Coordinates of C-alpha atoms and ligand atoms in Angstrom, one line a residue:
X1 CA 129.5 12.7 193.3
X2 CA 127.0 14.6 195.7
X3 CA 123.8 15.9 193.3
X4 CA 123.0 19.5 192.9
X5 CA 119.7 19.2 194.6
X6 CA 116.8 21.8 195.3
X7 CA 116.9 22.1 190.9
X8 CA 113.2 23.3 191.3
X9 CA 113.8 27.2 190.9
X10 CA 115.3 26.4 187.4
X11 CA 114.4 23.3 186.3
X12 CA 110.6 22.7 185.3
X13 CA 108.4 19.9 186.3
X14 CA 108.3 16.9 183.4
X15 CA 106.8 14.2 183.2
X16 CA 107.8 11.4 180.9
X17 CA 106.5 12.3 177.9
X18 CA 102.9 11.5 177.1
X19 CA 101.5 9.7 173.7
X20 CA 99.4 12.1 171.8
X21 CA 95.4 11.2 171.5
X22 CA 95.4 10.6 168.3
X23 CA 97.8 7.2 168.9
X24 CA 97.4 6.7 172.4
X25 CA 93.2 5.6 172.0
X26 CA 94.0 3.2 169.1
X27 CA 95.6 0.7 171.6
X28 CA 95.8 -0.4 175.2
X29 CA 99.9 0.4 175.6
X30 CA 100.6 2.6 178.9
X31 CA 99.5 6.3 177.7
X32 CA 102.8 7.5 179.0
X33 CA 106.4 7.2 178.0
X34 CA 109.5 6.1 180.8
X35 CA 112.2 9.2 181.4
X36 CA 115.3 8.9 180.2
X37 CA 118.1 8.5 182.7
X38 CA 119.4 12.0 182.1
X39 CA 115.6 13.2 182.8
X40 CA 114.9 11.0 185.6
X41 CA 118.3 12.5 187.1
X42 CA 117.1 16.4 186.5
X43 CA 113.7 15.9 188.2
X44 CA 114.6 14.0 190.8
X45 CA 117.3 17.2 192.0
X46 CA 114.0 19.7 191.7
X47 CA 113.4 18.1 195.2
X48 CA 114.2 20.3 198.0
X49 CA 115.1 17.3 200.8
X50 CA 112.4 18.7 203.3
X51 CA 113.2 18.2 206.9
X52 CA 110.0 17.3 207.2
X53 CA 108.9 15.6 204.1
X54 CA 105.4 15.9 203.4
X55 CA 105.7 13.7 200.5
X56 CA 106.7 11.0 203.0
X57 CA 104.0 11.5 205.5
X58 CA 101.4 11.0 202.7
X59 CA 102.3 8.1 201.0
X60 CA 100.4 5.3 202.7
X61 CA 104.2 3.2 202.8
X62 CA 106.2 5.9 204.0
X63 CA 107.9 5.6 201.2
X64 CA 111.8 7.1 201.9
X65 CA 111.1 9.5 199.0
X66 CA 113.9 11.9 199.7
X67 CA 116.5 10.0 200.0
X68 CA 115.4 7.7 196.8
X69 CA 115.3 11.2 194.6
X70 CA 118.8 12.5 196.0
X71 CA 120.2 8.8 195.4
X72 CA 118.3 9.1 191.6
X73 CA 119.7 12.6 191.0
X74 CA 123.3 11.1 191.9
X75 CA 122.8 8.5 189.3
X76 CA 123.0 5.3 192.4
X77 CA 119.8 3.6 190.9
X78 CA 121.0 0.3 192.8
X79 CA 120.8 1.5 195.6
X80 CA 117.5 3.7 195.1
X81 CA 116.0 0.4 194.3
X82 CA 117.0 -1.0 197.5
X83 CA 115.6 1.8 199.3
X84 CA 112.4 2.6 197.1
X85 CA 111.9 -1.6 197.5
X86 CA 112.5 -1.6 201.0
X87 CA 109.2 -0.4 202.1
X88 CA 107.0 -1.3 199.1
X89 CA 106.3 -4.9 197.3
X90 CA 105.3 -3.2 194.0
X91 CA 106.8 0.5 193.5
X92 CA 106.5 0.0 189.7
X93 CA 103.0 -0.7 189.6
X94 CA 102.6 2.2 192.3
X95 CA 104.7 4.5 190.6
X96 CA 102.2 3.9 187.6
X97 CA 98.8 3.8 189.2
X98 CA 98.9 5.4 192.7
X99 CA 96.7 8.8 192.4
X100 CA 99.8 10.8 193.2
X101 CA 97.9 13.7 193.0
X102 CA 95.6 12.6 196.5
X103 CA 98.6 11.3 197.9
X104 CA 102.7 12.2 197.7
X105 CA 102.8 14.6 195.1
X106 CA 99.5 16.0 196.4
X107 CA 101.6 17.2 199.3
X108 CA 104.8 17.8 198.2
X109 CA 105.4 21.6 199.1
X110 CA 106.6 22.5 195.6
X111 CA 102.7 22.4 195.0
X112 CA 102.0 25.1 195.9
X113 CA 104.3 27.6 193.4
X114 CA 106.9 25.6 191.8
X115 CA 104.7 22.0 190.6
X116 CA 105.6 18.8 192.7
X117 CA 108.6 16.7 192.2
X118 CA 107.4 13.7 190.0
X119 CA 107.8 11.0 192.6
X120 CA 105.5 8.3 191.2
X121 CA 107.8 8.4 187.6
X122 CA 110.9 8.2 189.5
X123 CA 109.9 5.5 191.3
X124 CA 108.6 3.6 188.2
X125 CA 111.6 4.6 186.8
X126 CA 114.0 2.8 189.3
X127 CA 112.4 0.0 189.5
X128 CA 112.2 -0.6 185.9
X129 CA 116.0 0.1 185.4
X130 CA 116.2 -2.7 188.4
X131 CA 114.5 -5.0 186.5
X132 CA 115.8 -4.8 182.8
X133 CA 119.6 -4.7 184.3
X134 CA 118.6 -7.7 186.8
X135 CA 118.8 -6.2 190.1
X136 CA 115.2 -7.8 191.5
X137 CA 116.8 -11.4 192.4
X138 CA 114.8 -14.0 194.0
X139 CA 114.0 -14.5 197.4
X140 CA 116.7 -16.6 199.4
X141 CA 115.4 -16.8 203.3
X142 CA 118.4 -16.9 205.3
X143 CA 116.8 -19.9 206.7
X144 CA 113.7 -21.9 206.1
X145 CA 111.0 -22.4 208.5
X146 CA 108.6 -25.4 208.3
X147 CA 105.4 -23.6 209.0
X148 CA 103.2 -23.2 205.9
X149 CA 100.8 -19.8 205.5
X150 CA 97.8 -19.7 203.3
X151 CA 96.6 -16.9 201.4
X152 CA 93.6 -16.3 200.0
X153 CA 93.6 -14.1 197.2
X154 CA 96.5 -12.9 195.0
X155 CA 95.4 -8.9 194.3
X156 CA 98.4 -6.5 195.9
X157 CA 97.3 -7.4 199.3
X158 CA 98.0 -10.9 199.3
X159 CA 100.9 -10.5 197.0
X160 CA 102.5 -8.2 199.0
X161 CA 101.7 -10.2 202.4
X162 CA 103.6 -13.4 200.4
X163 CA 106.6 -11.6 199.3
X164 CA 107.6 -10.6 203.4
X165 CA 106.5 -13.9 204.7
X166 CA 108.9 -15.5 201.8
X167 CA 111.5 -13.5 203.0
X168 CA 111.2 -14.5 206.5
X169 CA 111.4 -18.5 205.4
X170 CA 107.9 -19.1 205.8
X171 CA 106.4 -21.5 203.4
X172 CA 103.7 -19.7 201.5
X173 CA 101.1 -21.1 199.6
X174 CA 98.3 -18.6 197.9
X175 CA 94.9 -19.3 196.2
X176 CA 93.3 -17.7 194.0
X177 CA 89.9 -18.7 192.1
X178 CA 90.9 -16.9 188.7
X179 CA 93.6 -18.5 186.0
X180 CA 96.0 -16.0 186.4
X181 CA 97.5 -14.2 189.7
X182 CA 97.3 -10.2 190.0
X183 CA 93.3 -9.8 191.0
X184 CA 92.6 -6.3 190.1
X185 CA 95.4 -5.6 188.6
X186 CA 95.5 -8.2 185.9
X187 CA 91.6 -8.2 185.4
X188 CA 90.1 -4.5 186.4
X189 CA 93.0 -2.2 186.1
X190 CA 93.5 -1.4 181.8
X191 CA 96.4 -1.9 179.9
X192 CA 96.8 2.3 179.1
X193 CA 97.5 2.5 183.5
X194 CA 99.6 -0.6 183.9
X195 CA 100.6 -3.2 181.1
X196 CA 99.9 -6.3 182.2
X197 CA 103.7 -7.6 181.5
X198 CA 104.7 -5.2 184.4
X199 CA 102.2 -7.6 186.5
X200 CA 103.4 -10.6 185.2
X201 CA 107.0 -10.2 185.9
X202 CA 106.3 -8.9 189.3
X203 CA 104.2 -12.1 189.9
X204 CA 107.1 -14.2 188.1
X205 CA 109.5 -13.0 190.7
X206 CA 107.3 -15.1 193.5
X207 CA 107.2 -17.6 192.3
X208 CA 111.4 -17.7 191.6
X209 CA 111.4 -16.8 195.4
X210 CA 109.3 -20.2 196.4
X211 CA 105.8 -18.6 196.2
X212 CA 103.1 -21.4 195.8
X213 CA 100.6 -20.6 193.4
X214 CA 97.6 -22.7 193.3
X215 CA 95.0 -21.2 190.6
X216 CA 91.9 -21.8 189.6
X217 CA 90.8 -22.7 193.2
X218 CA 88.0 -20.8 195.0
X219 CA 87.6 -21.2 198.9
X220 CA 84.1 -21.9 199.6
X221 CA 83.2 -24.1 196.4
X222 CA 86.7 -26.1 195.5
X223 CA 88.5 -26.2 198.6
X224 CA 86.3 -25.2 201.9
X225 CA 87.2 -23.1 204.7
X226 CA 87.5 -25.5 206.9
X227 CA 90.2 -27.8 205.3
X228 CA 92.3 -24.7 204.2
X229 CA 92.6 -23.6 207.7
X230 CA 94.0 -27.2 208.4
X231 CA 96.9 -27.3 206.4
X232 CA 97.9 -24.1 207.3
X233 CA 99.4 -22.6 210.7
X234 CA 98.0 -19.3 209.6
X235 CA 95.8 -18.0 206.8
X236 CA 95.4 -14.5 205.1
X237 CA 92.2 -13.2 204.1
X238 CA 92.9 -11.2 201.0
X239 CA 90.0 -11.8 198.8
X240 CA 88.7 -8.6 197.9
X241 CA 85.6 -7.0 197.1
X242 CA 83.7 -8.0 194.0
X243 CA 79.9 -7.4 194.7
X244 CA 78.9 -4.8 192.3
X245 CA 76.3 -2.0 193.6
X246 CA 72.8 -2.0 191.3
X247 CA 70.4 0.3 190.4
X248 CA 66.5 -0.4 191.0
X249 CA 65.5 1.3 187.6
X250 CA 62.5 0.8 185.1
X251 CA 64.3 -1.1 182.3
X252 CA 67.4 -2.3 184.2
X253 CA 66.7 -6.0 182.9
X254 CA 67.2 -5.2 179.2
X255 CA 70.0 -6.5 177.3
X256 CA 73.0 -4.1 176.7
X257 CA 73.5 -2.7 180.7
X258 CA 76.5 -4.2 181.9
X259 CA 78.1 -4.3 185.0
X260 CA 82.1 -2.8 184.4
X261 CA 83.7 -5.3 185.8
X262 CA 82.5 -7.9 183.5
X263 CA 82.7 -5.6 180.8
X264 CA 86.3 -4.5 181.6
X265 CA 87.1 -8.3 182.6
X266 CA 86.7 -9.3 179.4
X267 CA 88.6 -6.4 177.6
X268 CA 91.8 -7.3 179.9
X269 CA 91.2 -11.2 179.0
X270 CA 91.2 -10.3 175.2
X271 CA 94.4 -8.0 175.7
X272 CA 95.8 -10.9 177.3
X273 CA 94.9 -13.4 173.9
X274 CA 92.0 -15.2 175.9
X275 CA 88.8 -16.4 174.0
X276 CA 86.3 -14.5 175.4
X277 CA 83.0 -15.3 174.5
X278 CA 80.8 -12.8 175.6
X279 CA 83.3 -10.2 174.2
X280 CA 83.3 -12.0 170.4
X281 CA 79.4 -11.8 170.6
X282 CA 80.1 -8.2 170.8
X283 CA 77.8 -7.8 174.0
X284 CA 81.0 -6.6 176.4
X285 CA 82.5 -4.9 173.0
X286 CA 81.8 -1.0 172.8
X287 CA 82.7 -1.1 169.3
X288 CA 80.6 1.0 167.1
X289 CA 78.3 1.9 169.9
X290 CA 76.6 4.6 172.2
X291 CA 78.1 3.8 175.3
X292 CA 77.0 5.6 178.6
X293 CA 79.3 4.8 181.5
X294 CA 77.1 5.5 185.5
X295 CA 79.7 6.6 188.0
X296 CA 82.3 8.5 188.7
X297 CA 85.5 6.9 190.2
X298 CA 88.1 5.2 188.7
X299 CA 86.3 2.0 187.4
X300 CA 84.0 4.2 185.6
X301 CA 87.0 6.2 184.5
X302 CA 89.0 2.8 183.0
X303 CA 85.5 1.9 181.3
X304 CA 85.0 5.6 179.2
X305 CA 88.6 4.9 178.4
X306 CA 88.6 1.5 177.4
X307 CA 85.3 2.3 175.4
X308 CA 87.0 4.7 173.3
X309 CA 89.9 2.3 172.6
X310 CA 87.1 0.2 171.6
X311 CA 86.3 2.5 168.8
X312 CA 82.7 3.3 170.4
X313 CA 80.7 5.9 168.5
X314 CA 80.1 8.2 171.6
X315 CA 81.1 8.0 175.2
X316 CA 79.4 9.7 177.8
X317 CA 79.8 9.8 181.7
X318 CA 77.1 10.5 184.1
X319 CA 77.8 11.7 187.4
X320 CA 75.4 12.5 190.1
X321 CA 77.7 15.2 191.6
X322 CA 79.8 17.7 190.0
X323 CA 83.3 17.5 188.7
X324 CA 84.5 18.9 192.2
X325 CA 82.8 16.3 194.5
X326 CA 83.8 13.4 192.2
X327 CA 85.8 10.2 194.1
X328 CA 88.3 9.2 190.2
X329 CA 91.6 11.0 190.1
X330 CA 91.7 14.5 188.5
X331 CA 94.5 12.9 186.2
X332 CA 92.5 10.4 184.6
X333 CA 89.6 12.9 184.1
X334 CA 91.5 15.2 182.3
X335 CA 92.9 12.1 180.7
X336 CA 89.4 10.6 179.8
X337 CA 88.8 14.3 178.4
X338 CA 91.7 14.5 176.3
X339 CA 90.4 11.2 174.8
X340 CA 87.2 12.8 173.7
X341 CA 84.9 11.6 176.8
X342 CA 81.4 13.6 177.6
X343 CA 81.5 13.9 181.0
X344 CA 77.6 14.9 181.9
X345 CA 78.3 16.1 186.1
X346 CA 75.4 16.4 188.2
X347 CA 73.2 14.0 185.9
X348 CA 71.6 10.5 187.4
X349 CA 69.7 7.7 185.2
X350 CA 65.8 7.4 186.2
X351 CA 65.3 4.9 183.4
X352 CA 66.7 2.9 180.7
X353 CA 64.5 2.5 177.6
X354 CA 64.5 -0.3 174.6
X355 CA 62.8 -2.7 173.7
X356 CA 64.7 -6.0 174.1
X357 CA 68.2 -4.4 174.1
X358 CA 68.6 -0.7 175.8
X359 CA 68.6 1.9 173.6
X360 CA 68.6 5.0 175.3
X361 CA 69.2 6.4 179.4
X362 CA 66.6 8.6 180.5
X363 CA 68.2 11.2 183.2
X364 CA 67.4 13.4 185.2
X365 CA 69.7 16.8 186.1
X366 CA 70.9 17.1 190.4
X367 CA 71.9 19.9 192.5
X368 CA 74.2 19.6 195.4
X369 CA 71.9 19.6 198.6
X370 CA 72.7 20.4 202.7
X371 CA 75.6 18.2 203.5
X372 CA 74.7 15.0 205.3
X373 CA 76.4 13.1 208.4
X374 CA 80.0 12.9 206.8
X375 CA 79.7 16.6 205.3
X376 CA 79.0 15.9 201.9
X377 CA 76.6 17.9 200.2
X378 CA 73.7 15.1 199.1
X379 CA 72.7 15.1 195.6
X380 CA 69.0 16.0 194.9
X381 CA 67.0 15.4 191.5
X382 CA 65.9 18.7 189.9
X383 CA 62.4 18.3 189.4
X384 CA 61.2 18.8 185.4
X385 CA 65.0 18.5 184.2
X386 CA 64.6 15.0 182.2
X387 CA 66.5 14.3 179.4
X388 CA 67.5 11.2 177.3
X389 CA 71.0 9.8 176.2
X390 CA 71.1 7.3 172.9
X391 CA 73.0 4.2 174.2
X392 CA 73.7 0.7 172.6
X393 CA 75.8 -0.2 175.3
X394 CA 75.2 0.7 179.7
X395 CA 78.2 0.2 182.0
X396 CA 76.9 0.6 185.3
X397 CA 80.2 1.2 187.6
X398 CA 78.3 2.4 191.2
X399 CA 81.0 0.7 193.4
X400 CA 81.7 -2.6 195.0
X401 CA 80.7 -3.9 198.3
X402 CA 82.0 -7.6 199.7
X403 CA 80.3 -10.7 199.4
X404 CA 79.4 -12.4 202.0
X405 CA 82.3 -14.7 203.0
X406 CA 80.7 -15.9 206.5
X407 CA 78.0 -17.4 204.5
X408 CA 79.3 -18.1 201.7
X409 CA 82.5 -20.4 203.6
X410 CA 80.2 -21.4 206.6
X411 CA 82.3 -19.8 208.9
X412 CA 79.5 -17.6 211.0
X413 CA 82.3 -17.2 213.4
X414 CA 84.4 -14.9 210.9
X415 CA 82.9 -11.4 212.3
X416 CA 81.9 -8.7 209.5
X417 CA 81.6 -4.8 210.3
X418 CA 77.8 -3.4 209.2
X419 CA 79.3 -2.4 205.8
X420 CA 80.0 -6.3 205.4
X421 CA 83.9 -6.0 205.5
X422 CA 85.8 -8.7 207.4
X423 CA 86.4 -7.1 211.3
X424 CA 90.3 -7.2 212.2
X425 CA 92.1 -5.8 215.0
X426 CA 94.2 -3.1 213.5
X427 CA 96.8 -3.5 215.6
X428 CA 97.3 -7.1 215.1
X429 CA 95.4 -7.8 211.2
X430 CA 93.9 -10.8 213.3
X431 CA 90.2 -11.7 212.8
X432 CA 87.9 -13.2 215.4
X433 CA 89.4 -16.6 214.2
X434 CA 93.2 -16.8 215.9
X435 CA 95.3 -17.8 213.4
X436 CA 93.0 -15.8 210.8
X437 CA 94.4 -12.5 209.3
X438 CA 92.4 -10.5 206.7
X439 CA 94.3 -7.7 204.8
X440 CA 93.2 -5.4 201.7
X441 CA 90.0 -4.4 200.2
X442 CA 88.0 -7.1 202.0
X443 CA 89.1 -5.2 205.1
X444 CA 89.1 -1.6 204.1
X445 CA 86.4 -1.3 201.5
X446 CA 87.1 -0.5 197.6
X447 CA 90.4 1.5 198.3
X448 CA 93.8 1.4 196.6
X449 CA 96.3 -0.5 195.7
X450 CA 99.2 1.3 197.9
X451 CA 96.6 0.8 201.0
X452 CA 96.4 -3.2 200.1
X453 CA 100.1 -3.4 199.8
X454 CA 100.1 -1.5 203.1
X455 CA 97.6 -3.8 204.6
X456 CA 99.7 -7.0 203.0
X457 CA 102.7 -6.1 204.4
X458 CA 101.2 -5.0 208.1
X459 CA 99.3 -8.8 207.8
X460 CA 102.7 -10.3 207.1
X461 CA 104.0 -8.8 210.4
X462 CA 101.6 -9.4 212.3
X463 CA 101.6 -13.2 211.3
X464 CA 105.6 -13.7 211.9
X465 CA 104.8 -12.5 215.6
X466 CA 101.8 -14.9 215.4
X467 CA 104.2 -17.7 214.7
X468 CA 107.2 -17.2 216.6
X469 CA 105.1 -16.9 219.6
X470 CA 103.5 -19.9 219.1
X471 CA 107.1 -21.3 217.9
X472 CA 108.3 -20.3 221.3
X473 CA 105.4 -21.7 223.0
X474 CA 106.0 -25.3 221.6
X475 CA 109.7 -24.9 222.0
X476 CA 108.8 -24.8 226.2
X477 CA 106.6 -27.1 226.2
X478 CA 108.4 -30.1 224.2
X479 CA 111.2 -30.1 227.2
X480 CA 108.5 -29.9 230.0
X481 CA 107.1 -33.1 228.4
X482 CA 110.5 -34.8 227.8
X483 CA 110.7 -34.1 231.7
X484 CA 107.2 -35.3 232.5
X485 CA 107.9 -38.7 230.7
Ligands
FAD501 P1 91.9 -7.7 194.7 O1 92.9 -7.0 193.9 O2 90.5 -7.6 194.4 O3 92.3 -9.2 194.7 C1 91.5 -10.2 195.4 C2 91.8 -11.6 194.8 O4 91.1 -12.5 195.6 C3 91.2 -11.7 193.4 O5 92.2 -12.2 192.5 C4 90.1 -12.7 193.5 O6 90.0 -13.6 192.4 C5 90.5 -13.5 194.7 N1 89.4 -14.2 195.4 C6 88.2 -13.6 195.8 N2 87.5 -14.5 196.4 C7 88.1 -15.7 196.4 C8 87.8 -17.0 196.9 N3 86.7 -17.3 197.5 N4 88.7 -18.0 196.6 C9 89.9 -17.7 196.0 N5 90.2 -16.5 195.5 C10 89.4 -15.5 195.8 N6 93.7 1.4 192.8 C11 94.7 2.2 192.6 O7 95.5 2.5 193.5 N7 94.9 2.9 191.4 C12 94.1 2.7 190.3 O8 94.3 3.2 189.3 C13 93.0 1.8 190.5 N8 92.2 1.5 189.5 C14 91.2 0.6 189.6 C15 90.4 0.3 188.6 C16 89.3 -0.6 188.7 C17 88.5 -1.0 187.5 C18 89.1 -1.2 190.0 C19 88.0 -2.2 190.2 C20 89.9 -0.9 191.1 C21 90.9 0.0 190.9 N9 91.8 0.3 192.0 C22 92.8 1.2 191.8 C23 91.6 -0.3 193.3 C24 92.6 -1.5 193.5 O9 92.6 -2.3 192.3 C25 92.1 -2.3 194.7 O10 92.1 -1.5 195.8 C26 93.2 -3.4 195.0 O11 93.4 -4.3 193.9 C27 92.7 -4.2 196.2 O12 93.6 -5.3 196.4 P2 93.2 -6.6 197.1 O13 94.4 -7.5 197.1 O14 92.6 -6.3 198.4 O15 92.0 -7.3 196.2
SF4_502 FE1 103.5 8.1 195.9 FE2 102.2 5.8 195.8 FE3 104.8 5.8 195.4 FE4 103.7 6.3 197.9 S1 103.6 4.4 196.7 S2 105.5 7.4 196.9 S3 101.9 7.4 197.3 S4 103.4 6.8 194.1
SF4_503 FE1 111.1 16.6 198.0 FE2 108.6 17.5 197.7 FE3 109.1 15.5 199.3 FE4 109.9 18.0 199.9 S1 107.8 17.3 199.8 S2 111.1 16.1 200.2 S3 110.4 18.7 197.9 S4 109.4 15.5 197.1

């Protein structure tokens, strides 16, 4: 029966229910509830079915959000799965993590009076149901095709690049130097954003649909360059970037300061039931501490969180600009808040102090200067505003820029941009090497997970009309020989 839609006069916005603090920081289980079907069918009908869906527009997929809310509302979750996965490899884990605020729901014109549909719970919520009532069946190409694709990296970007290359036959074979497929979002992104069962099963359903996994294997030390581009007709680039940015700072040696991504590494590893030495030492373990977290995007928002799951004695977060100007979602700051979190805006380190092991950050207060080339207003130390912070434990998360792969493989043909990222032609994902595509963060620049799938699924294209050219190609040229001899 046709929904009731346009619901959002008289219905308010919900989201699935949330687990109160006092629970929700004792653990590392998602922070929020799923909807109920009868819920999930009431706020999908608040949406008013824009002509022109802004919603749409903003989501870095195109995402056919109307149509997946109208076909929720009307209780056809089949067939909302088959739309909601027709343009996305992951809408679960998208659904969960994607900062809906920056992106669809951002722009969703109920905004601005009447609070935006709750598109990124529906869409979890479909997908879920599609999974626990066995809708998500494994890839079966209509036909297979002998040519064999390499991927290099199994984050969302090569993930997403190896589900639509399975689909169209192609035999796909992806590395990755860790023990376990997912990248960030087994080993960065916590447990309270995205259980790491939800990435499992996701990764599972590859490898049902005749995805190769080879683990444990890192291009440029166990396998080279060189020999991986042999055995494949084409290769993805999907590795990601992993160098963390530094601080030149009196006392940045000392024992204690940690980078996050070891530190939240090795939280995810013990979620998952690994031994993880550094973590048993209780050098990566906030437990019991002063912990000061230095950043303010979303790694330094999963470390303040995972700190207080931790059972630290304090968390504080220092920013260098104010809550405004900050790069982490809104959501997870008021989150981070909720949790108990001191966030300390327009503050930057200037020293850390200890003796062998820190034991305190020396700071310094900023204002917001004149706005530089990109119109951001610089931040500028306040002279005489020092300060000190009591800290046991230093997480520096400052960003991430990409190693150098040219080098490191001894490929000085694979052309970088002057921010180190690999240089692809947009409009074709293809690197100075033919044959060579490179898709996600190592591309883009720390970004998303919705852009990597984006960037995986535009690589995947590109590399089908890659290899039916040259399919077609040999296909001429195998008669014209036949003739010749
Ligand atoms: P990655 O996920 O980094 O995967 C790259 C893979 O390549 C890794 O598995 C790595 O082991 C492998 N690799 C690298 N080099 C080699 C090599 N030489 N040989 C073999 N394998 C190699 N985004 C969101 O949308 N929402 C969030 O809430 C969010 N939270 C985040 C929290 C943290 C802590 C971090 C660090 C990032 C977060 N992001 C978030 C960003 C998001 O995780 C990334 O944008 C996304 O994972 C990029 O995908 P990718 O496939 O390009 O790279
Ligand atoms: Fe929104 Fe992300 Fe889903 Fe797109 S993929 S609809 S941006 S939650
Ligand atoms: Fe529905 Fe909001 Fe999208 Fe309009 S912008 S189609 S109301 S979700």
């Amino acid at each position: 029966m046709p929904a009731k839609m346009m619901q959002f006069v008289s219905v308010e916005q919900r989201l699935p229910d949330k687990r109160p603090v006092g629970e929700r920081t004792h653990d590392f289980a998602e922070i929020y509830g799923q909807f109920t079907p009868d819920r999930a069918r009431e706020q999908a009908a608040r949406c008013e079915q824009c002509g022109i869906p802004f919603c749409q527009v903003h989501c870095p997929l195109h995402n056919n959000i109307p149509d997946w809310l109208m076909l929720t509302a009307e209780g056809r979750l089949e067939e909302a799965y088959e739309l909601a996965s027709a343009t996305n490899n992951m809408p679960e884990i998208c659904g969960r993590i994607c900062p809906q605020d920056r992106l669809c729901e951002g722009h969703c014109v109920l905004e601005k009076g009447f609070r935006s549909v709750t598109i990124g719970a529906v869409e979890r919520f479909i997908v879920d149901t599609a999974f626990e009532r066995g809708w998500v069946r494994p890839i079966r190409p209509l036909r297979e095709r002998p040519e064999s694709v390499g991927i290099v990296g199994a984050g969302p970007a090569g993930l997403a690049a190896a589900e639509q290359l399975r689909k169209q036959g192609f035999q796909v074979h992806v590395y990755d130097r860790y023990d376990r497929a997912g990248g960030l979002l087994i080993y960065g992104i916590p447990g309270f954003k995205l259980e790491k069962p939800v990435v499992l099963r996701r990764i599972r359903y590859l490898e049902e649909s005749g995805v190769r996994f080879h683990l444990r294997v890192e291009i440029g030390r166990d396998l080279s360059f060189a020999k991986l581009r042999r055995r494949h007709a084409a290769l993805l680039i999907a590795t990601g970037v992993y160098k963390a940015r530094d601080v030149e700072l009196p006392g940045a040696g000392l024992r204690g300061i940690v980078k996050a991504l070891d530190y939240l590494t090795a939280s995810n590893r013990k979620g998952l039931g690994d031994e993880v030495p550094a973590f048993d030492s209780g050098e990566l373990d906030a437990a019991g501490k002063h912990v000061v977290v230095i950043g303010g995007g979303d790694t330094a928002m999963d470390c303040v969180r995972t700190a207080v799951r931790q059972g630290a004695k304090s968390v504080r977060c220092l920013y260098r600009r104010d809550r405004a100007n900050m790069p982490g979602s809104m959501r997870e700051v008021q989150h981070a808040e909720e949790e108990g979190v001191e966030f300390i805006w327009l503050a930057a380190p200037e020293a850390f102090v200890g003796g062998e092991r820190v034991e305190a950050v020396q700071a310094h207060r900023m204002r917001l200067g004149t706005p530089d080339a990109t119109g951001r207003q610089a931040p500028e130390p306040v002279p005489g505003s020092s300060f000190r912070l009591p800290a046991d434990l230093v997480i520096k998360a400052l960003g991430f820029d990409p190693e150098d792969l040219p080098g490191l493989w001894g490929v000085p043909e694979l052309a970088v941009t002057r921010w180190g990222t690999i240089k692809i032609d947009w409009s074709t994902m293809s690197t100075a090497i033919p044959g060579v595509f490179a898709a996600g963060d190592i591309v883009r620049g720390a970004s998303l997970v919705v852009w990597a799938v984006r960037d995986g699924r535009d690589a995947a294209a590109a590399i089908t009309r890659h290899l039916d050219a040259r399919a077609g190609a040999e296909r001429q040229v195998r008669p014209a020989l036949a003739l010749a001899s």
